[in-house]
Amino acid sequence: MSKPLSLDDCLELMRRGIEDVAICTDGVDRERFLLDRTRQLALVKALENIGETAGDVLATYPDFATGERDIPWRAWKNARNRLCHGYHSIDYDLVWSMAQRDVPALNNALQAIADFDHLRQIQGLGGPGRSV
């Protein structure tokens, strides 16, 4: 069994997943996305990765997840499970909506965490003790 990722690593993986979503959706409208199987598969994978990492945070750092209410950790984990196990009936309109609505909200929440951490470091308070 491998050692769990640090919380900082988990948050970085989620940010990377957000970057992957941007790669999949950049310069593409909904109609074009719905006709592009390669983009569909890539976007689903990026969303799965975000959800997998959200599940890791829930399992390994439950106090942190409880304290960060702006991120719907369980919803992301459930979305991942639905995409992985319901691959035969994925609603790509819903996938597109997640990329347009839910991913930007997640990005904003993760940025707020990063900004808070940076402010604590500048003030000499150190990080929030997340280097576990």
Coordinates of N, CA and C in Angstrom, one line a residue, residues 3 5-9 61 127-132:
K3 N 1.9 5.3 0.4 CA 1.7 6.3 1.4 C 0.7 7.3 0.8
L5 N -1.0 10.8 -0.4 CA -0.5 12.0 -0.8 C -0.7 13.1 0.3
S6 N 0.2 14.1 0.3 CA 0.0 15.2 1.3 C -1.2 16.0 0.8
L7 N -1.7 16.8 1.7 CA -2.9 17.6 1.3 C -2.4 18.6 0.2
D8 N -1.3 19.2 0.4 CA -0.8 20.1 -0.7 C -0.7 19.4 -2.0
D9 N -0.2 18.2 -2.1 CA -0.2 17.4 -3.3 C -1.6 17.2 -3.9
Y61 N -8.0 13.5 4.8 CA -8.0 14.8 5.5 C -9.5 15.3 5.7
G127 N 2.3 28.2 7.4 CA 1.2 27.6 6.7 C 0.2 27.1 7.7
P128 N -0.9 26.6 7.3 CA -2.0 26.1 8.2 C -1.7 24.7 8.7
G129 N -0.5 24.3 8.6 CA -0.2 22.9 9.1 C -0.7 21.8 8.3
R130 N -0.7 22.0 6.9 CA -1.2 21.0 6.0 C -0.1 20.2 5.4
S131 N 1.1 20.2 5.9 CA 2.2 19.5 5.2 C 2.2 18.0 5.5
V132 N 1.1 17.5 6.0 CA 1.0 16.1 6.4 C 1.2 15.2 5.2

